[in-house]
PDB file of C-alpha atoms in Angstrom:
ATOM      1  CA  MET A  28     -16.260 -32.083   4.900  1.00 54.00           C
ATOM      2  CA  PRO A  29     -16.647 -29.211   2.408  1.00 66.00           C
ATOM      3  CA  ARG A  30     -15.690 -30.146  -1.110  1.00 73.00           C
ATOM      4  CA  SER A  31     -12.322 -29.045  -2.442  1.00 92.00           C
ATOM      5  CA  ILE A  32     -12.586 -26.574  -5.285  1.00 96.00           C
ATOM      6  CA  ILE A  33      -8.940 -27.292  -6.085  1.00 97.00           C
ATOM      7  CA  ASP A  34      -9.827 -30.943  -6.763  1.00 95.00           C
ATOM      8  CA  SER A  35     -13.141 -30.350  -8.545  1.00 94.00           C
ATOM      9  CA  SER A  36     -12.371 -27.231 -10.593  1.00 93.00           C
ATOM     10  CA  ASP A  37     -11.356 -27.348 -14.243  1.00 91.00           C
ATOM     11  CA  GLU A  38      -8.982 -24.429 -13.684  1.00 91.00           C
ATOM     12  CA  LYS A  39      -5.349 -25.085 -14.470  1.00 92.00           C
ATOM     13  CA  LEU A  40      -3.388 -24.840 -11.226  1.00 95.00           C
ATOM     14  CA  HIS A  41      -0.444 -22.456 -11.125  1.00 95.00           C
ATOM     15  CA  PHE A  42       2.249 -22.013  -8.512  1.00 96.00           C
ATOM     16  CA  ALA A  43       4.902 -19.263  -8.400  1.00 95.00           C
ATOM     17  CA  GLY A  44       4.961 -16.826 -11.356  1.00 95.00           C
ATOM     18  CA  HIS A  45       5.346 -13.812  -9.063  1.00 97.00           C
ATOM     19  CA  GLU A  46       9.165 -14.005  -9.046  1.00 95.00           C
ATOM     20  CA  THR A  47       8.896 -13.634  -5.203  1.00 94.00           C
ATOM     21  CA  PHE A  48       7.615 -10.040  -5.545  1.00 96.00           C
ATOM     22  CA  PRO A  49       4.267  -9.269  -3.869  1.00 97.00           C
ATOM     23  CA  LEU A  50       1.839  -7.030  -5.728  1.00 97.00           C
ATOM     24  CA  ARG A  51       2.879  -3.365  -5.641  1.00 96.00           C
ATOM     25  CA  TYR A  52       0.961  -0.132  -6.016  1.00 93.00           C
ATOM     26  CA  GLY A  53       0.948   1.114  -9.588  1.00 95.00           C
ATOM     27  CA  TRP A  54       1.748  -2.203 -11.242  1.00 97.00           C
ATOM     28  CA  LEU A  55      -1.793  -3.127 -12.256  1.00 98.00           C
ATOM     29  CA  LYS A  56      -2.500   0.209 -13.925  1.00 98.00           C
ATOM     30  CA  LYS A  57       0.798   0.138 -15.817  1.00 97.00           C
ATOM     31  CA  ALA A  58       0.097  -3.368 -17.104  1.00 97.00           C
ATOM     32  CA  TYR A  59      -3.490  -2.561 -18.101  1.00 97.00           C
ATOM     33  CA  ASP A  60      -2.519   0.674 -19.863  1.00 97.00           C
ATOM     34  CA  ALA A  61       0.251  -1.059 -21.831  1.00 95.00           C
ATOM     35  CA  VAL A  62      -2.016  -3.865 -23.070  1.00 95.00           C
ATOM     36  CA  ARG A  63      -4.827  -1.403 -23.851  1.00 95.00           C
ATOM     37  CA  ARG A  64      -2.436   0.618 -26.014  1.00 93.00           C
ATOM     38  CA  GLU A  65      -1.447  -2.551 -27.867  1.00 90.00           C
ATOM     39  CA  GLU A  66      -5.107  -3.370 -28.505  1.00 87.00           C
ATOM     40  CA  LYS A  67      -5.750   0.104 -29.884  1.00 88.00           C
ATOM     41  CA  VAL A  68      -2.814   0.178 -32.310  1.00 81.00           C
ATOM     42  CA  GLY A  69      -3.218  -3.403 -33.481  1.00 75.00           C
ATOM     43  CA  ASP A  70      -0.151  -4.907 -31.812  1.00 78.00           C
ATOM     44  CA  ILE A  71      -0.379  -8.385 -30.300  1.00 80.00           C
ATOM     45  CA  PRO A  72      -1.806  -7.697 -26.807  1.00 78.00           C
ATOM     46  CA  GLY A  73       0.620  -8.742 -24.096  1.00 84.00           C
ATOM     47  CA  SER A  74       3.680  -8.801 -26.338  1.00 87.00           C
ATOM     48  CA  ILE A  75       5.132  -5.982 -24.247  1.00 89.00           C
ATOM     49  CA  PHE A  76       5.824  -8.455 -21.425  1.00 92.00           C
ATOM     50  CA  ASN A  77       8.111 -10.520 -23.662  1.00 87.00           C
ATOM     51  CA  ASP A  78       9.774  -7.578 -25.396  1.00 84.00           C
ATOM     52  CA  GLU A  79      13.089  -5.910 -24.593  1.00 84.00           C
ATOM     53  CA  ARG A  80      11.296  -2.559 -24.424  1.00 85.00           C
ATOM     54  CA  SER A  81       9.357  -3.724 -21.341  1.00 90.00           C
ATOM     55  CA  ILE A  82      12.123  -2.637 -18.950  1.00 91.00           C
ATOM     56  CA  ALA A  83      11.966   0.930 -20.257  1.00 89.00           C
ATOM     57  CA  GLU A  84       8.179   0.845 -20.577  1.00 90.00           C
ATOM     58  CA  PHE A  85       7.548  -0.178 -16.976  1.00 92.00           C
ATOM     59  CA  GLY A  86      10.672   1.187 -15.328  1.00 91.00           C
ATOM     60  CA  VAL A  87      11.473  -2.066 -13.528  1.00 92.00           C
ATOM     61  CA  GLY A  88      13.790  -5.041 -14.020  1.00 93.00           C
ATOM     62  CA  ARG A  89      12.997  -8.109 -16.089  1.00 93.00           C
ATOM     63  CA  ASN A  90      11.844 -10.251 -13.164  1.00 95.00           C
ATOM     64  CA  MET A  91       9.505  -7.508 -11.996  1.00 95.00           C
ATOM     65  CA  VAL A  92       7.991  -7.333 -15.486  1.00 95.00           C
ATOM     66  CA  PHE A  93       7.107 -11.019 -15.206  1.00 95.00           C
ATOM     67  CA  SER A  94       5.688 -10.351 -11.731  1.00 97.00           C
ATOM     68  CA  MET A  95       3.532  -7.489 -13.025  1.00 97.00           C
ATOM     69  CA  LYS A  96       2.121  -9.788 -15.678  1.00 97.00           C
ATOM     70  CA  HIS A  97       1.442 -12.510 -13.104  1.00 98.00           C
ATOM     71  CA  TRP A  98      -0.457 -10.256 -10.694  1.00 98.00           C
ATOM     72  CA  SER A  99      -2.414  -8.607 -13.494  1.00 98.00           C
ATOM     73  CA  LEU A 100      -3.600 -12.007 -14.712  1.00 98.00           C
ATOM     74  CA  ALA A 101      -4.223 -13.409 -11.219  1.00 98.00           C
ATOM     75  CA  THR A 102      -6.437 -10.457 -10.230  1.00 99.00           C
ATOM     76  CA  GLY A 103      -8.471 -10.253 -13.443  1.00 98.00           C
ATOM     77  CA  VAL A 104      -6.962  -6.948 -14.535  1.00 98.00           C
ATOM     78  CA  LEU A 105      -5.826  -8.891 -17.603  1.00 98.00           C
ATOM     79  CA  ASN A 106      -7.106 -12.149 -19.106  1.00 96.00           C
ATOM     80  CA  ALA A 107      -5.085 -14.961 -20.659  1.00 93.00           C
ATOM     81  CA  GLU A 108      -6.533 -17.431 -23.137  1.00 86.00           C
ATOM     82  CA  ASP A 109      -4.678 -20.540 -24.277  1.00 74.00           C
ATOM     83  CA  ILE A 110      -4.109 -20.772 -28.023  1.00 68.00           C
ATOM     84  CA  PRO A 111      -4.395 -24.362 -29.345  1.00 65.00           C
ATOM     85  CA  GLY A 112      -1.058 -25.610 -30.649  1.00 61.00           C
ATOM     86  CA  GLU A 113       0.934 -22.677 -29.281  1.00 62.00           C
ATOM     87  CA  ARG A 114       2.908 -22.176 -26.094  1.00 65.00           C
ATOM     88  CA  ASN A 115       2.003 -18.517 -25.703  1.00 70.00           C
ATOM     89  CA  THR A 116      -1.355 -17.311 -24.416  1.00 79.00           C
ATOM     90  CA  LYS A 117      -3.569 -14.588 -25.830  1.00 86.00           C
ATOM     91  CA  ILE A 118      -3.575 -11.612 -23.458  1.00 93.00           C
ATOM     92  CA  SER A 119      -6.469  -9.172 -23.256  1.00 94.00           C
ATOM     93  CA  THR A 120      -7.799  -6.603 -20.816  1.00 96.00           C
ATOM     94  CA  GLY A 121      -9.954  -8.148 -18.083  1.00 97.00           C
ATOM     95  CA  PRO A 122     -13.070  -7.186 -16.097  1.00 98.00           C
ATOM     96  CA  VAL A 123     -11.233  -5.786 -13.068  1.00 99.00           C
ATOM     97  CA  GLY A 124      -8.994  -3.756 -15.351  1.00 98.00           C
ATOM     98  CA  HIS A 125     -11.994  -2.355 -17.205  1.00 98.00           C
ATOM     99  CA  LEU A 126     -13.640  -1.424 -13.912  1.00 99.00           C
ATOM    100  CA  PHE A 127     -10.674   0.286 -12.277  1.00 99.00           C
ATOM    101  CA  PHE A 128      -8.828   1.742 -15.236  1.00 98.00           C
ATOM    102  CA  GLY A 129     -10.904   1.497 -18.409  1.00 98.00           C
ATOM    103  CA  GLU A 130     -13.925   3.168 -16.812  1.00 98.00           C
ATOM    104  CA  GLY A 131     -11.747   5.171 -14.445  1.00 98.00           C
ATOM    105  CA  LEU A 132     -13.734   4.161 -11.371  1.00 98.00           C
ATOM    106  CA  ASP A 133     -10.691   3.660  -9.114  1.00 98.00           C
ATOM    107  CA  PRO A 134      -7.392   3.929 -11.021  1.00 97.00           C
ATOM    108  CA  TYR A 135      -5.297   4.443  -7.876  1.00 96.00           C
ATOM    109  CA  LEU A 136      -7.017   1.850  -5.631  1.00 97.00           C
ATOM    110  CA  GLU A 137      -8.299   4.484  -3.220  1.00 96.00           C
ATOM    111  CA  HIS A 138     -11.714   2.932  -2.547  1.00 97.00           C
ATOM    112  CA  PRO A 139     -11.708   0.339   0.284  1.00 95.00           C
ATOM    113  CA  GLY A 140     -13.712  -2.076  -1.854  1.00 98.00           C
ATOM    114  CA  SER A 141     -10.965  -2.257  -4.466  1.00 99.00           C
ATOM    115  CA  LEU A 142      -8.466  -4.077  -2.249  1.00 99.00           C
ATOM    116  CA  TRP A 143     -11.178  -6.515  -1.150  1.00 99.00           C
ATOM    117  CA  LEU A 144     -12.022  -7.168  -4.809  1.00 99.00           C
ATOM    118  CA  LEU A 145      -8.373  -7.904  -5.615  1.00 99.00           C
ATOM    119  CA  HIS A 146      -8.180 -10.258  -2.637  1.00 99.00           C
ATOM    120  CA  TRP A 147     -11.390 -12.005  -3.745  1.00 99.00           C
ATOM    121  CA  MET A 148     -10.003 -12.486  -7.259  1.00 99.00           C
ATOM    122  CA  LEU A 149      -6.839 -14.049  -5.847  1.00 99.00           C
ATOM    123  CA  ALA A 150      -8.296 -16.323  -3.174  1.00 99.00           C
ATOM    124  CA  SER A 151     -11.844 -17.296  -4.140  1.00 98.00           C
ATOM    125  CA  LYS A 152     -10.832 -19.712  -6.917  1.00 98.00           C
ATOM    126  CA  PRO A 153      -7.707 -21.733  -7.663  1.00 96.00           C
ATOM    127  CA  GLY A 154      -5.830 -20.785 -10.792  1.00 94.00           C
ATOM    128  CA  ARG A 155      -2.905 -18.414 -11.113  1.00 96.00           C
ATOM    129  CA  ALA A 156      -2.686 -17.973  -7.333  1.00 98.00           C
ATOM    130  CA  THR A 157      -3.474 -21.514  -6.202  1.00 98.00           C
ATOM    131  CA  ALA A 158      -1.484 -21.201  -2.963  1.00 98.00           C
ATOM    132  CA  TRP A 159      -3.551 -18.132  -2.051  1.00 99.00           C
ATOM    133  CA  HIS A 160      -6.812 -20.041  -2.543  1.00 99.00           C
ATOM    134  CA  TRP A 161      -5.468 -23.000  -0.565  1.00 99.00           C
ATOM    135  CA  ALA A 162      -4.344 -20.822   2.357  1.00 99.00           C
ATOM    136  CA  PHE A 163      -7.696 -19.086   2.804  1.00 99.00           C
ATOM    137  CA  ASN A 164      -9.933 -22.086   2.092  1.00 98.00           C
ATOM    138  CA  GLU A 165      -8.126 -25.279   3.115  1.00 98.00           C
ATOM    139  CA  PHE A 166      -5.629 -24.280   5.785  1.00 98.00           C
ATOM    140  CA  HIS A 167      -7.281 -23.828   9.188  1.00 96.00           C
ATOM    141  CA  GLU A 168      -4.577 -23.841  11.853  1.00 96.00           C
ATOM    142  CA  PRO A 169      -5.126 -21.189  14.576  1.00 94.00           C
ATOM    143  CA  SER A 170      -1.525 -20.023  14.252  1.00 96.00           C
ATOM    144  CA  PHE A 171       1.367 -20.859  11.957  1.00 97.00           C
ATOM    145  CA  ASP A 172       4.869 -20.044  10.874  1.00 96.00           C
ATOM    146  CA  ARG A 173       6.438 -20.276   7.434  1.00 97.00           C
ATOM    147  CA  GLU A 174       7.608 -23.836   8.007  1.00 98.00           C
ATOM    148  CA  LEU A 175       4.155 -25.143   8.948  1.00 98.00           C
ATOM    149  CA  LEU A 176       2.600 -23.453   5.914  1.00 98.00           C
ATOM    150  CA  ARG A 177       5.346 -24.853   3.695  1.00 98.00           C
ATOM    151  CA  ARG A 178       4.904 -28.429   4.989  1.00 98.00           C
ATOM    152  CA  ARG A 179       1.126 -28.364   4.631  1.00 98.00           C
ATOM    153  CA  LEU A 180       1.238 -26.922   1.119  1.00 98.00           C
ATOM    154  CA  ALA A 181       3.904 -29.455   0.137  1.00 98.00           C
ATOM    155  CA  GLN A 182       1.650 -32.270   1.379  1.00 98.00           C
ATOM    156  CA  ARG A 183      -1.273 -30.855  -0.594  1.00 97.00           C
ATOM    157  CA  CYS A 184       0.825 -30.545  -3.744  1.00 97.00           C
ATOM    158  CA  GLU A 185       1.962 -34.137  -3.352  1.00 96.00           C
ATOM    159  CA  GLU A 186      -1.690 -35.244  -3.191  1.00 96.00           C
ATOM    160  CA  LEU A 187      -2.468 -33.198  -6.301  1.00 95.00           C
ATOM    161  CA  SER A 188       0.504 -34.685  -8.130  1.00 95.00           C
ATOM    162  CA  GLU A 189      -0.473 -38.255  -7.228  1.00 94.00           C
ATOM    163  CA  SER A 190      -4.062 -37.674  -8.389  1.00 93.00           C
ATOM    164  CA  GLY A 191      -2.875 -36.186 -11.697  1.00 93.00           C
ATOM    165  CA  ARG A 192      -4.498 -32.834 -10.920  1.00 93.00           C
ATOM    166  CA  LEU A 193      -1.273 -30.975 -11.714  1.00 92.00           C
ATOM    167  CA  GLY A 194      -1.017 -32.663 -15.105  1.00 85.00           C
ATOM    168  CA  LYS A 195       0.493 -35.935 -16.192  1.00 75.00           C
ATOM    169  CA  GLY A 196       3.819 -36.498 -14.465  1.00 77.00           C
ATOM    170  CA  ARG A 197       3.908 -32.975 -13.036  1.00 86.00           C
ATOM    171  CA  ALA A 198       4.971 -32.084  -9.517  1.00 90.00           C
ATOM    172  CA  THR A 199       5.684 -28.860  -7.648  1.00 93.00           C
ATOM    173  CA  SER A 200       9.232 -28.392  -6.404  1.00 96.00           C
ATOM    174  CA  GLY A 201      10.123 -27.589  -2.825  1.00 96.00           C
ATOM    175  CA  SER A 202      11.737 -24.312  -3.848  1.00 97.00           C
ATOM    176  CA  THR A 203       8.573 -23.231  -5.677  1.00 97.00           C
ATOM    177  CA  ILE A 204       6.454 -23.974  -2.611  1.00 98.00           C
ATOM    178  CA  LYS A 205       8.851 -22.080  -0.352  1.00 98.00           C
ATOM    179  CA  ARG A 206       8.738 -19.025  -2.640  1.00 97.00           C
ATOM    180  CA  ASP A 207       4.934 -19.109  -2.704  1.00 98.00           C
ATOM    181  CA  ILE A 208       4.738 -19.189   1.094  1.00 98.00           C
ATOM    182  CA  GLU A 209       7.205 -16.325   1.439  1.00 96.00           C
ATOM    183  CA  CYS A 210       5.316 -14.201  -1.081  1.00 97.00           C
ATOM    184  CA  LEU A 211       1.934 -15.096   0.453  1.00 98.00           C
ATOM    185  CA  ILE A 212       2.965 -13.814   3.893  1.00 96.00           C
ATOM    186  CA  ARG A 213       4.532 -10.675   2.443  1.00 95.00           C
ATOM    187  CA  THR A 214       1.321 -10.012   0.492  1.00 97.00           C
ATOM    188  CA  TYR A 215      -0.801  -9.762   3.636  1.00 97.00           C
ATOM    189  CA  TYR A 216       1.612  -8.874   6.425  1.00 94.00           C
ATOM    190  CA  SER A 217       3.771  -5.782   6.034  1.00 84.00           C
ATOM    191  CA  GLY A 218       5.871  -6.098   9.192  1.00 74.00           C
ATOM    192  CA  SER A 219       7.591  -9.393   8.402  1.00 51.00           C
ATOM    193  CA  LYS A 220      11.210  -9.397   9.578  1.00 48.00           C
ATOM    194  CA  GLY A 221      12.354 -12.730   8.292  1.00 46.00           C
ATOM    195  CA  SER A 222      12.659 -12.018   4.592  1.00 47.00           C
ATOM    196  CA  ARG A 223      15.446 -10.341   2.673  1.00 48.00           C
ATOM    197  CA  ARG A 224      13.953  -7.363   0.916  1.00 48.00           C
ATOM    198  CA  ALA A 225      14.215  -3.639   0.524  1.00 49.00           C
ATOM    199  CA  PRO A 226      12.607  -1.653   3.377  1.00 45.00           C
ATOM    200  CA  GLU A 227      10.120  -0.012   1.014  1.00 46.00           C
ATOM    201  CA  ASP A 228       8.578  -3.359  -0.022  1.00 47.00           C
ATOM    202  CA  SER A 229       6.360  -3.477   3.063  1.00 45.00           C
ATOM    203  CA  ILE A 230       4.834  -0.142   2.046  1.00 48.00           C
ATOM    204  CA  GLU A 231       4.174  -1.177  -1.542  1.00 65.00           C
ATOM    205  CA  CYS A 232       1.979  -4.248  -1.032  1.00 88.00           C
ATOM    206  CA  PRO A 233      -1.570  -2.875  -0.881  1.00 96.00           C
ATOM    207  CA  LEU A 234      -3.307  -6.014   0.391  1.00 98.00           C
ATOM    208  CA  ALA A 235      -1.439  -5.760   3.705  1.00 96.00           C
ATOM    209  CA  GLU A 236      -3.864  -2.918   4.481  1.00 96.00           C
ATOM    210  CA  LEU A 237      -6.677  -5.451   4.817  1.00 97.00           C
ATOM    211  CA  GLY A 238      -5.183  -6.764   8.053  1.00 96.00           C
ATOM    212  CA  LEU A 239      -5.957 -10.398   7.239  1.00 98.00           C
ATOM    213  CA  VAL A 240      -2.674 -11.721   8.659  1.00 97.00           C
ATOM    214  CA  GLN A 241      -1.379 -10.693  12.077  1.00 95.00           C
ATOM    215  CA  MET A 242       1.434 -11.667  14.398  1.00 94.00           C
ATOM    216  CA  ALA A 243       0.315 -14.317  16.898  1.00 92.00           C
ATOM    217  CA  GLY A 244       3.104 -13.993  19.441  1.00 81.00           C
ATOM    218  CA  LEU A 245       6.846 -13.730  19.659  1.00 77.00           C
ATOM    219  CA  GLY A 246       9.058 -14.678  16.750  1.00 81.00           C
ATOM    220  CA  GLU A 247       7.639 -15.433  13.310  1.00 88.00           C
ATOM    221  CA  LEU A 248       4.265 -16.826  14.381  1.00 95.00           C
ATOM    222  CA  TYR A 249       1.195 -15.596  12.486  1.00 97.00           C
ATOM    223  CA  ARG A 250      -2.566 -16.023  12.471  1.00 97.00           C
ATOM    224  CA  PHE A 251      -5.411 -15.248  10.095  1.00 98.00           C
ATOM    225  CA  ARG A 252      -7.657 -12.555  11.606  1.00 98.00           C
ATOM    226  CA  ARG A 253     -11.186 -13.932  11.487  1.00 98.00           C
ATOM    227  CA  GLY A 254     -14.152 -11.752  12.444  1.00 98.00           C
ATOM    228  CA  PRO A 255     -16.030  -8.626  11.253  1.00 98.00           C
ATOM    229  CA  LYS A 256     -14.351  -6.521   8.571  1.00 98.00           C
ATOM    230  CA  ALA A 257     -15.370  -2.886   8.911  1.00 98.00           C
ATOM    231  CA  SER A 258     -13.723  -1.780   5.644  1.00 98.00           C
ATOM    232  CA  LEU A 259     -15.507  -4.441   3.531  1.00 99.00           C
ATOM    233  CA  PRO A 260     -18.392  -2.739   1.659  1.00 99.00           C
ATOM    234  CA  ASP A 261     -21.745  -4.532   1.584  1.00 99.00           C
ATOM    235  CA  GLU A 262     -21.704  -4.212  -2.206  1.00 99.00           C
ATOM    236  CA  MET A 263     -18.436  -6.139  -2.361  1.00 99.00           C
ATOM    237  CA  PHE A 264     -19.909  -8.810  -0.100  1.00 99.00           C
ATOM    238  CA  LEU A 265     -22.964  -9.038  -2.388  1.00 99.00           C
ATOM    239  CA  PHE A 266     -20.659  -9.315  -5.423  1.00 99.00           C
ATOM    240  CA  ALA A 267     -18.871 -12.217  -3.710  1.00 99.00           C
ATOM    241  CA  VAL A 268     -22.130 -14.017  -2.845  1.00 99.00           C
ATOM    242  CA  LEU A 269     -23.292 -13.789  -6.468  1.00 99.00           C
ATOM    243  CA  ASP A 270     -19.917 -14.873  -7.841  1.00 99.00           C
ATOM    244  CA  PHE A 271     -19.824 -17.854  -5.460  1.00 99.00           C
ATOM    245  CA  TRP A 272     -23.378 -18.825  -6.438  1.00 98.00           C
ATOM    246  CA  GLU A 273     -22.869 -18.448 -10.194  1.00 98.00           C
ATOM    247  CA  SER A 274     -19.488 -20.187 -10.210  1.00 97.00           C
ATOM    248  CA  PHE A 275     -20.175 -23.222  -8.039  1.00 97.00           C
ATOM    249  CA  TYR A 276     -23.859 -23.618  -7.129  1.00 97.00           C
ATOM    250  CA  PRO A 277     -26.025 -22.029  -9.865  1.00 97.00           C
ATOM    251  CA  ASP A 278     -28.855 -24.523  -9.303  1.00 97.00           C
ATOM    252  CA  ARG A 279     -29.221 -23.780  -5.597  1.00 97.00           C
ATOM    253  CA  ARG A 280     -32.054 -21.494  -4.557  1.00 97.00           C
ATOM    254  CA  SER A 281     -31.022 -20.919  -0.944  1.00 97.00           C
ATOM    255  CA  PHE A 282     -27.955 -20.852   1.276  1.00 98.00           C
ATOM    256  CA  SER A 283     -27.639 -21.146   5.031  1.00 97.00           C
ATOM    257  CA  VAL A 284     -25.449 -18.820   7.065  1.00 98.00           C
ATOM    258  CA  GLU A 285     -23.228 -21.780   7.889  1.00 97.00           C
ATOM    259  CA  PHE A 286     -22.745 -22.657   4.220  1.00 98.00           C
ATOM    260  CA  LEU A 287     -21.755 -19.104   3.269  1.00 99.00           C
ATOM    261  CA  THR A 288     -19.391 -18.991   6.242  1.00 98.00           C
ATOM    262  CA  PHE A 289     -17.571 -22.321   6.066  1.00 97.00           C
ATOM    263  CA  GLU A 290     -17.849 -23.711   2.531  1.00 98.00           C
ATOM    264  CA  ARG A 291     -14.639 -23.437   0.540  1.00 98.00           C
ATOM    265  CA  GLY A 292     -14.691 -20.511  -1.842  1.00 98.00           C
ATOM    266  CA  SER A 293     -17.474 -18.794   0.128  1.00 99.00           C
ATOM    267  CA  PRO A 294     -17.382 -15.142   1.208  1.00 99.00           C
ATOM    268  CA  GLY A 295     -16.989 -16.239   4.831  1.00 99.00           C
ATOM    269  CA  GLN A 296     -13.869 -18.251   4.066  1.00 99.00           C
ATOM    270  CA  VAL A 297     -12.211 -15.834   1.675  1.00 99.00           C
ATOM    271  CA  PHE A 298     -12.926 -12.695   3.722  1.00 99.00           C
ATOM    272  CA  LEU A 299     -12.253 -14.483   7.052  1.00 99.00           C
ATOM    273  CA  LEU A 300     -15.685 -13.596   8.441  1.00 99.00           C
ATOM    274  CA  ASP A 301     -17.143 -15.432  11.407  1.00 98.00           C
ATOM    275  CA  GLU A 302     -20.709 -16.747  11.405  1.00 98.00           C
ATOM    276  CA  GLU A 303     -22.295 -13.708  13.045  1.00 97.00           C
ATOM    277  CA  ALA A 304     -20.463 -11.305  10.751  1.00 98.00           C
ATOM    278  CA  VAL A 305     -21.807 -13.230   7.739  1.00 99.00           C
ATOM    279  CA  ALA A 306     -25.345 -13.225   9.204  1.00 98.00           C
ATOM    280  CA  ASP A 307     -25.192  -9.453   9.759  1.00 98.00           C
ATOM    281  CA  ARG A 308     -24.134  -8.946   6.147  1.00 98.00           C
ATOM    282  CA  LEU A 309     -26.784 -11.293   4.752  1.00 98.00           C
ATOM    283  CA  ALA A 310     -29.535  -9.494   6.655  1.00 97.00           C
ATOM    284  CA  ARG A 311     -28.705  -6.318   4.713  1.00 98.00           C
ATOM    285  CA  LEU A 312     -28.685  -7.922   1.257  1.00 98.00           C
ATOM    286  CA  GLU A 313     -32.459  -7.957   0.809  1.00 97.00           C
ATOM    287  CA  SER A 314     -32.568  -4.166   0.824  1.00 98.00           C
ATOM    288  CA  LEU A 315     -29.309  -3.784  -1.114  1.00 98.00           C
ATOM    289  CA  SER A 316     -30.526  -6.152  -3.857  1.00 98.00           C
ATOM    290  CA  HIS A 317     -33.926  -4.435  -4.078  1.00 97.00           C
ATOM    291  CA  GLU A 318     -35.539  -7.646  -2.804  1.00 97.00           C
ATOM    292  CA  LYS A 319     -34.084  -9.803  -5.566  1.00 98.00           C
ATOM    293  CA  LEU A 320     -32.538 -11.739  -2.696  1.00 98.00           C
ATOM    294  CA  ARG A 321     -34.605 -12.636   0.361  1.00 97.00           C
ATOM    295  CA  TRP A 322     -33.431 -13.093   3.943  1.00 97.00           C
ATOM    296  CA  ASP A 323     -35.407 -15.293   6.310  1.00 96.00           C
ATOM    297  CA  GLU A 324     -34.642 -16.125   9.915  1.00 91.00           C
ATOM    298  CA  SER A 325     -38.221 -16.789  11.054  1.00 86.00           C
ATOM    299  CA  SER A 326     -37.770 -20.568  11.144  1.00 76.00           C
ATOM    300  CA  GLY A 327     -34.537 -20.271  13.100  1.00 79.00           C
ATOM    301  CA  MET A 328     -32.541 -21.571  10.106  1.00 86.00           C
ATOM    302  CA  ARG A 329     -31.314 -18.180   8.830  1.00 94.00           C
ATOM    303  CA  GLN A 330     -31.448 -18.646   5.065  1.00 96.00           C
ATOM    304  CA  LEU A 331     -30.638 -16.445   2.088  1.00 98.00           C
ATOM    305  CA  TYR A 332     -33.007 -17.137  -0.810  1.00 97.00           C
ATOM    306  CA  MET A 333     -31.843 -16.421  -4.345  1.00 97.00           C
ATOM    307  CA  HIS A 334     -35.410 -15.364  -5.311  1.00 96.00           C
ATOM    308  CA  ARG A 335     -34.689 -13.269  -8.476  1.00 96.00           C
ATOM    309  CA  ALA A 336     -30.901 -13.317  -8.256  1.00 97.00           C
ATOM    310  CA  GLU A 337     -30.622 -13.861 -12.028  1.00 97.00           C
ATOM    311  CA  GLU A 338     -31.664 -10.231 -12.472  1.00 98.00           C
ATOM    312  CA  LEU A 339     -28.597  -9.006 -10.590  1.00 98.00           C
ATOM    313  CA  GLU A 340     -25.387  -8.284 -12.511  1.00 98.00           C
ATOM    314  CA  ARG A 341     -22.516  -8.391 -10.054  1.00 98.00           C
ATOM    315  CA  TRP A 342     -20.193  -6.048 -11.952  1.00 99.00           C
ATOM    316  CA  ASP A 343     -22.982  -3.449 -12.218  1.00 98.00           C
ATOM    317  CA  ILE A 344     -23.354  -3.611  -8.435  1.00 99.00           C
ATOM    318  CA  LEU A 345     -19.712  -2.561  -8.067  1.00 99.00           C
ATOM    319  CA  ARG A 346     -20.068   0.155 -10.722  1.00 98.00           C
ATOM    320  CA  GLU A 347     -22.989   1.631  -8.841  1.00 98.00           C
ATOM    321  CA  MET A 348     -21.015   1.501  -5.587  1.00 98.00           C
ATOM    322  CA  TYR A 349     -18.084   3.424  -7.065  1.00 98.00           C
ATOM    323  CA  ARG A 350     -20.266   6.025  -8.774  1.00 97.00           C
ATOM    324  CA  HIS A 351     -22.398   6.575  -5.686  1.00 96.00           C
ATOM    325  CA  ASP A 352     -19.368   6.973  -3.446  1.00 95.00           C
ATOM    326  CA  MET A 353     -17.617   9.301  -5.895  1.00 91.00           C
ATOM    327  CA  GLN A 354     -20.703  11.524  -6.012  1.00 90.00           C
ATOM    328  CA  ALA A 355     -20.909  11.512  -2.213  1.00 89.00           C
ATOM    329  CA  MET A 356     -17.270  12.580  -1.946  1.00 84.00           C
ATOM    330  CA  ALA A 357     -17.766  15.347  -4.514  1.00 81.00           C
ATOM    331  CA  ALA A 358     -20.868  16.731  -2.778  1.00 72.00           C
TER     332      ALA A 358
END
């Protein structure tokens, strides 16, 4: 059985935080710009989220302000660092925020790779969106409804509580789990009928465009859509392979197709790719990486070799993708 990153990771596990609001267009840029302004003028970065002026600054209610902060941290648009002896965390601008907004490479999330990057940041590792990681890496039912998801996540949280993984004496309440499941489905499926929300909410959750969750029949039955993903750029797939390698298996020098398809936290799991879709992607990485990665299927094993992978900088790969595509559009 693949190892559980939730059990083995040092990341603090978080549930809820989104105030039941899925990510909306425009929120990440507003949050990044506000914190960047604070950094420039010498204010305490992130103080805007705890300030009365936040409602006027962002043009949303108090709960939505907290949700904006949550999604910005969960996607890497902002970073949070614990301060010893203090309850508050130190907020700063993060790598995804720098890429999209600081460098201006995709401030309005128009490039197809941007939504895949946000999804990868949410689901590839546990942390501020632990339920998202669990759903894409540990939950494997062919179809499901809200109640099945809720029961399975509740069971998993009980295991984590008993093992002490949630912290000494900590547990996750049933209401928290229910809110996470509701928000998870609304993040990836825009046509949900069973939730009480404004009609425009289904339009405002960008990750629904990825088509990762579909209806599986009548009623409120869903399924994860596994298979090829035409809108996923090869550069984003390469970024994910390098991130997976550096984060969890830095000493490994090769990976099989099966490992990169089925191992928890792998590109195959997070992007819901089947084995042949992963193999097709891997076969193109040798050229894309300028032979710093090597693909070999001569022995029938189909292996990706990390050859000179240390020379690849995954964020530079994305920068080059955005700049190349912007130039192509301008030509």
